[in-house]
Amino acid sequence: ARCFLLISFGQRLTQYPAVRFADVDMVSQATPLADFKATGSSSERTRYLLLAESAFLQALQLEPTYVRALYSLGVLYTCDMDQPLKAIPYLEKLLTIDTKHTDAMMVLARAHYQLYNYDAAVTYYDQVISTSGDKQKVANATYNKKVVLDAAYN
């Protein structure tokens, strides 16, 4: 399952282990281990994803309220590793720290959508629509909400 608004895996690797969602860059640490042209095999991709997961989990051991690591794990689990259930606690924790983090709301909505929790997905998209002052983000949330409602009622 692909995430709405995510740029390609190869483009994300250019800022490895960065995860980019919508127009927001998160952790931007480059590493010489990354396949910057994204020409690697799926086993290399898996290795990079596990490496990123490990780095973000270690960051949270050092600073449990590190918003960028919480967000990055949410994106990683939801969009790259297809494990949205693992993403939800990290994103919910992030939203207790930063209640207006609309990018986290978008990823959390996507995680719920992947798990067929359509009501929860709509709730988070509605929060983005009511909270964000960014017209493009509101438009994206509105579109995504329509996708969820179509899936729920069709």
Coordinates of N, CA and C in Angstrom, one line a residue:
A1 N 0.8 -1.2 0.0 CA 0.0 0.0 0.0 C 0.9 1.2 0.0
R2 N 0.6 2.1 -0.9 CA 1.4 3.4 -1.0 C 0.7 4.5 -0.2
C3 N 1.5 5.3 0.4 CA 1.0 6.4 1.1 C 0.6 7.6 0.2
F4 N -0.4 8.3 0.5 CA -0.8 9.5 -0.2 C 0.3 10.5 0.1
L5 N 0.7 11.2 -0.9 CA 1.6 12.4 -0.8 C 3.1 12.0 -0.6
L6 N 3.4 10.8 -0.6 CA 4.8 10.4 -0.4 C 5.6 10.5 -1.7
I7 N 6.8 11.0 -1.6 CA 7.6 11.0 -2.8 C 8.2 9.7 -2.9
S8 N 8.9 9.4 -4.0 CA 9.4 8.0 -4.3 C 10.4 7.6 -3.3
F9 N 10.6 6.3 -3.1 CA 11.5 5.7 -2.2 C 12.9 6.2 -2.5
G10 N 13.3 6.3 -3.8 CA 14.6 6.7 -4.2 C 14.8 8.1 -3.8
Q11 N 13.9 9.0 -4.0 CA 14.1 10.4 -3.6 C 14.2 10.5 -2.1
R12 N 13.5 9.7 -1.3 CA 13.7 9.7 0.2 C 15.0 9.3 0.6
L13 N 15.6 8.3 -0.2 CA 16.9 7.8 0.2 C 18.0 8.9 0.0
T14 N 17.8 9.8 -0.9 CA 18.8 10.9 -1.1 C 19.0 11.7 0.2
Q15 N 18.1 11.6 1.2 CA 18.3 12.2 2.5 C 18.2 11.2 3.6
Y16 N 18.6 10.0 3.3 CA 18.6 8.8 4.2 C 19.2 9.1 5.5
P17 N 18.6 8.8 6.6 CA 17.4 8.1 6.8 C 16.2 9.0 6.8
A18 N 16.2 10.0 6.1 CA 15.1 11.0 6.1 C 13.8 10.3 5.6
V19 N 12.7 10.7 6.1 CA 11.5 10.4 5.6 C 10.8 11.6 5.2
R20 N 10.2 11.7 4.0 CA 9.6 12.9 3.6 C 8.1 12.7 3.3
F21 N 7.3 13.4 3.9 CA 5.8 13.3 3.8 C 5.3 14.6 3.4
A22 N 4.5 14.7 2.4 CA 4.0 16.0 1.9 C 5.2 16.9 1.6
D23 N 5.2 18.1 2.2 CA 6.3 19.0 2.0 C 7.2 19.1 3.2
V24 N 7.2 18.2 4.1 CA 7.9 18.3 5.4 C 9.1 17.3 5.4
D25 N 10.3 17.9 5.5 CA 11.5 17.0 5.7 C 11.6 16.7 7.1
M26 N 11.9 15.5 7.4 CA 12.2 15.1 8.8 C 13.7 14.8 8.8
V27 N 14.2 14.1 9.8 CA 15.6 13.9 10.0 C 16.4 13.9 8.7
S28 N 17.4 14.7 8.5 CA 18.1 14.8 7.3 C 19.6 14.4 7.5
Q29 N 19.8 13.3 8.0 CA 21.2 12.8 8.1 C 21.6 11.9 7.0
A30 N 22.5 12.3 6.2 CA 23.0 11.4 5.1 C 23.9 10.4 5.6
T31 N 24.0 9.3 4.9 CA 24.9 8.2 5.3 C 25.5 7.6 4.1
P32 N 26.8 7.3 4.2 CA 27.5 6.7 3.0 C 27.0 5.3 2.7
L33 N 26.2 4.7 3.5 CA 25.7 3.3 3.2 C 24.5 3.4 2.3
A34 N 23.9 4.5 2.1 CA 22.6 4.6 1.3 C 22.9 4.4 -0.1
D35 N 22.0 3.8 -0.8 CA 22.0 3.6 -2.3 C 21.3 4.8 -2.8
F36 N 22.0 5.9 -3.0 CA 21.5 7.2 -3.4 C 20.7 7.2 -4.7
K37 N 21.0 6.2 -5.6 CA 20.3 6.1 -6.8 C 19.1 5.2 -6.7
A38 N 18.9 4.6 -5.6 CA 17.8 3.7 -5.3 C 17.8 2.5 -6.4
T39 N 18.9 2.0 -6.7 CA 19.0 0.9 -7.7 C 19.2 -0.4 -7.0
G40 N 19.1 -0.4 -5.7 CA 19.4 -1.7 -5.0 C 18.2 -2.7 -5.1
S41 N 18.5 -3.9 -4.6 CA 17.5 -4.9 -4.6 C 16.6 -4.7 -3.4
S42 N 15.5 -5.5 -3.4 CA 14.6 -5.4 -2.3 C 15.2 -5.8 -1.0
S43 N 16.3 -6.7 -1.0 CA 16.9 -7.0 0.2 C 17.7 -5.8 0.7
E44 N 18.3 -5.0 -0.2 CA 19.0 -3.8 0.3 C 18.0 -2.8 0.8
R45 N 16.8 -2.7 0.2 CA 15.8 -1.8 0.6 C 15.3 -2.2 2.1
T46 N 15.1 -3.5 2.2 CA 14.7 -4.0 3.6 C 15.8 -3.7 4.6
R47 N 17.1 -3.8 4.2 CA 18.2 -3.5 5.1 C 18.1 -2.1 5.5
Y48 N 17.9 -1.2 4.6 CA 17.9 0.3 4.8 C 16.7 0.6 5.7
L49 N 15.5 0.0 5.5 CA 14.4 0.2 6.3 C 14.6 -0.2 7.8
L50 N 15.2 -1.4 7.9 CA 15.5 -1.9 9.3 C 16.6 -1.0 10.0
L51 N 17.5 -0.5 9.2 CA 18.5 0.4 9.7 C 17.9 1.7 10.2
A52 N 17.0 2.2 9.4 CA 16.3 3.4 9.8 C 15.4 3.2 11.0
E53 N 14.7 2.1 11.1 CA 13.9 1.7 12.2 C 14.8 1.7 13.5
S54 N 15.9 1.0 13.4 CA 16.8 0.9 14.5 C 17.3 2.2 15.0
A55 N 17.6 3.1 14.1 CA 18.1 4.4 14.4 C 17.1 5.2 15.1
F56 N 15.8 5.2 14.6 CA 14.8 6.0 15.3 C 14.4 5.4 16.6
L57 N 14.4 4.1 16.8 CA 14.1 3.5 18.1 C 15.2 3.9 19.1
Q58 N 16.5 3.9 18.6 CA 17.6 4.3 19.5 C 17.5 5.7 19.9
A59 N 17.0 6.6 19.0 CA 16.8 8.0 19.3 C 15.8 8.1 20.4
L60 N 14.7 7.3 20.3 CA 13.7 7.4 21.3 C 14.1 6.9 22.7
Q61 N 15.1 5.9 22.7 CA 15.6 5.5 24.0 C 16.4 6.6 24.6
L62 N 17.0 7.5 23.8 CA 17.8 8.6 24.4 C 16.8 9.7 24.8
E63 N 15.8 10.0 23.9 CA 14.9 11.1 24.2 C 13.5 10.6 23.8
P64 N 12.7 10.0 24.8 CA 11.4 9.4 24.5 C 10.4 10.4 23.8
T65 N 10.6 11.7 24.0 CA 9.6 12.6 23.4 C 10.2 13.3 22.1
Y66 N 11.1 12.7 21.5 CA 11.7 13.3 20.3 C 10.7 13.1 19.1
V67 N 10.1 14.3 18.8 CA 9.0 14.3 17.9 C 9.4 13.8 16.5
R68 N 10.6 14.2 16.0 CA 11.0 13.7 14.7 C 11.1 12.2 14.6
A69 N 11.6 11.6 15.6 CA 11.8 10.2 15.6 C 10.4 9.5 15.7
L70 N 9.5 10.0 16.5 CA 8.1 9.5 16.6 C 7.4 9.6 15.3
Y71 N 7.6 10.7 14.6 CA 6.9 10.9 13.3 C 7.6 10.0 12.3
S72 N 8.9 9.9 12.3 CA 9.6 9.1 11.3 C 9.2 7.6 11.4
L73 N 9.1 7.1 12.6 CA 8.7 5.8 12.8 C 7.3 5.6 12.3
G74 N 6.4 6.5 12.5 CA 5.0 6.4 12.0 C 5.0 6.3 10.5
V75 N 5.8 7.2 9.8 CA 5.8 7.1 8.4 C 6.5 5.8 7.9
L76 N 7.6 5.4 8.6 CA 8.3 4.2 8.2 C 7.3 3.0 8.3
Y77 N 6.6 2.8 9.4 CA 5.8 1.7 9.6 C 4.5 1.7 8.7
T78 N 4.0 2.9 8.5 CA 2.8 3.0 7.7 C 3.0 2.9 6.2
C79 N 4.0 3.6 5.8 CA 4.2 3.8 4.3 C 5.2 2.8 3.7
D80 N 6.3 2.6 4.4 CA 7.4 1.8 3.8 C 7.4 0.3 4.2
M81 N 7.0 0.0 5.5 CA 7.0 -1.3 6.0 C 5.7 -2.0 6.0
D82 N 4.6 -1.3 5.7 CA 3.3 -1.8 5.7 C 2.9 -2.5 7.0
Q83 N 3.2 -1.8 8.1 CA 2.9 -2.2 9.4 C 2.2 -1.1 10.2
P84 N 1.0 -0.7 9.7 CA 0.4 0.5 10.3 C 0.0 0.4 11.8
L85 N -0.2 -0.9 12.2 CA -0.6 -1.1 13.6 C 0.6 -0.7 14.5
K86 N 1.8 -0.9 14.1 CA 3.0 -0.5 14.8 C 3.1 1.0 14.9
A87 N 2.6 1.7 13.8 CA 2.8 3.2 13.7 C 1.9 3.9 14.7
I88 N 0.7 3.4 15.0 CA -0.3 4.2 15.7 C 0.2 4.6 17.1
P89 N 0.8 3.8 17.9 CA 1.2 4.3 19.2 C 2.2 5.4 19.2
Y90 N 3.1 5.4 18.2 CA 4.2 6.4 18.1 C 3.5 7.7 17.6
L91 N 2.6 7.7 16.7 CA 1.9 8.9 16.2 C 1.0 9.4 17.3
E92 N 0.3 8.6 18.0 CA -0.6 9.1 19.1 C 0.2 9.7 20.2
K93 N 1.4 9.2 20.5 CA 2.3 9.8 21.5 C 2.7 11.1 21.0
L94 N 3.1 11.2 19.7 CA 3.5 12.5 19.2 C 2.4 13.5 19.3
L95 N 1.2 13.2 19.1 CA 0.1 14.1 19.2 C -0.2 14.5 20.6
T96 N 0.3 13.8 21.6 CA 0.1 14.2 23.0 C 1.2 15.3 23.3
I97 N 2.3 15.3 22.5 CA 3.4 16.2 22.7 C 3.1 17.5 21.9
D98 N 2.7 17.3 20.6 CA 2.4 18.4 19.7 C 1.0 18.2 19.1
T99 N 0.0 18.8 19.7 CA -1.4 18.5 19.3 C -1.7 19.1 18.0
K100 N -0.9 19.9 17.4 CA -1.2 20.5 16.1 C -0.3 20.0 15.0
H101 N 0.3 18.9 15.2 CA 1.3 18.3 14.2 C 0.4 17.7 13.1
T102 N 0.0 18.5 12.1 CA -0.9 18.0 11.1 C -0.3 16.9 10.2
D103 N 1.0 16.9 10.0 CA 1.7 15.8 9.3 C 1.5 14.5 10.0
A104 N 1.6 14.5 11.3 CA 1.4 13.3 12.0 C -0.1 12.8 11.9
M105 N -1.0 13.8 11.9 CA -2.4 13.5 11.8 C -2.7 12.8 10.4
M106 N -2.0 13.3 9.4 CA -2.1 12.7 8.1 C -1.7 11.3 8.0
V107 N -0.5 11.0 8.6 CA 0.0 9.7 8.6 C -0.8 8.8 9.5
L108 N -1.3 9.3 10.6 CA -2.2 8.5 11.5 C -3.5 8.2 10.8
A109 N -4.0 9.1 10.1 CA -5.2 8.8 9.3 C -5.0 7.7 8.3
R110 N -3.8 7.8 7.6 CA -3.5 6.8 6.7 C -3.3 5.4 7.3
A111 N -2.7 5.4 8.5 CA -2.6 4.1 9.2 C -3.9 3.5 9.5
H112 N -4.8 4.3 10.0 CA -6.2 3.8 10.3 C -6.9 3.4 9.0
Y113 N -6.7 4.1 7.9 CA -7.3 3.7 6.7 C -6.8 2.3 6.2
Q114 N -5.5 2.1 6.4 CA -4.9 0.8 6.0 C -5.5 -0.3 6.8
L115 N -5.9 0.0 8.1 CA -6.4 -1.0 9.0 C -8.0 -1.1 8.9
Y116 N -8.5 -0.4 7.9 CA -10.0 -0.3 7.7 C -10.7 0.4 8.9
N117 N -10.0 1.2 9.6 CA -10.7 2.0 10.7 C -11.1 3.3 10.1
Y118 N -12.1 3.3 9.2 CA -12.4 4.4 8.4 C -12.9 5.6 9.3
D119 N -13.7 5.3 10.4 CA -14.1 6.4 11.2 C -12.9 7.2 11.8
A120 N -11.9 6.5 12.3 CA -10.8 7.1 12.9 C -10.0 7.9 11.8
A121 N -9.9 7.3 10.6 CA -9.2 8.0 9.5 C -9.9 9.4 9.2
V122 N -11.2 9.3 9.1 CA -11.9 10.5 8.8 C -11.8 11.6 9.9
T123 N -11.8 11.1 11.2 CA -11.6 12.0 12.3 C -10.2 12.7 12.2
Y124 N -9.2 12.0 11.9 CA -7.9 12.7 11.8 C -7.8 13.6 10.6
Y125 N -8.4 13.2 9.5 CA -8.4 14.1 8.3 C -9.2 15.4 8.6
D126 N -10.3 15.2 9.4 CA -11.1 16.4 9.8 C -10.3 17.3 10.7
Q127 N -9.5 16.7 11.6 CA -8.6 17.5 12.4 C -7.6 18.3 11.6
V128 N -7.1 17.7 10.6 CA -6.1 18.5 9.7 C -6.9 19.6 9.0
I129 N -8.1 19.3 8.5 CA -8.9 20.4 7.8 C -9.2 21.5 8.7
S130 N -9.5 21.2 10.0 CA -9.9 22.3 10.9 C -8.7 23.0 11.6
T131 N -7.5 22.3 11.6 CA -6.3 22.9 12.3 C -5.3 23.6 11.4
S132 N -5.1 23.0 10.2 CA -4.1 23.6 9.3 C -4.5 24.9 8.6
G133 N -3.5 25.7 8.6 CA -3.7 27.0 7.8 C -3.1 26.9 6.4
D134 N -2.6 25.8 6.1 CA -1.9 25.5 4.8 C -3.0 25.0 3.8
K135 N -3.3 25.8 2.8 CA -4.3 25.5 1.8 C -4.1 24.1 1.1
Q136 N -2.8 23.9 0.8 CA -2.5 22.6 0.1 C -2.7 21.4 1.0
K137 N -2.4 21.6 2.3 CA -2.5 20.5 3.2 C -4.0 20.2 3.5
V138 N -4.8 21.3 3.5 CA -6.3 21.1 3.7 C -6.9 20.5 2.5
A139 N -6.4 20.8 1.3 CA -6.9 20.2 0.1 C -6.5 18.7 0.0
N140 N -5.3 18.4 0.5 CA -4.9 17.0 0.5 C -5.7 16.2 1.5
A141 N -5.9 16.8 2.7 CA -6.7 16.1 3.7 C -8.2 15.9 3.2
T142 N -8.7 16.9 2.5 CA -10.1 16.8 2.0 C -10.2 15.7 0.9
Y143 N -9.2 15.7 0.1 CA -9.2 14.6 -1.0 C -9.1 13.2 -0.3
N144 N -8.1 13.1 0.6 CA -7.9 11.8 1.3 C -9.2 11.4 2.1
K145 N -9.8 12.3 2.7 CA -11.1 12.0 3.4 C -12.1 11.5 2.4
K146 N -12.2 12.1 1.3 CA -13.1 11.6 0.2 C -12.8 10.1 -0.1
V147 N -11.5 9.8 -0.3 CA -11.1 8.5 -0.6 C -11.5 7.5 0.5
V148 N -11.3 7.9 1.7 CA -11.7 7.0 2.8 C -13.3 6.8 2.8
L149 N -14.0 7.9 2.7 CA -15.5 7.8 2.7 C -16.0 6.9 1.5
D150 N -15.3 7.1 0.4 CA -15.7 6.3 -0.8 C -15.4 4.8 -0.5
A151 N -14.3 4.5 0.2 CA -14.0 3.1 0.5 C -15.0 2.6 1.6
A152 N -15.4 3.4 2.5 CA -16.3 3.0 3.6 C -17.7 2.7 3.1
Y153 N -18.1 3.5 2.1 CA -19.5 3.4 1.7 C -19.8 2.8 0.3
N154 N -18.7 2.3 -0.3 CA -18.9 1.7 -1.6 C -18.4 0.3 -1.6

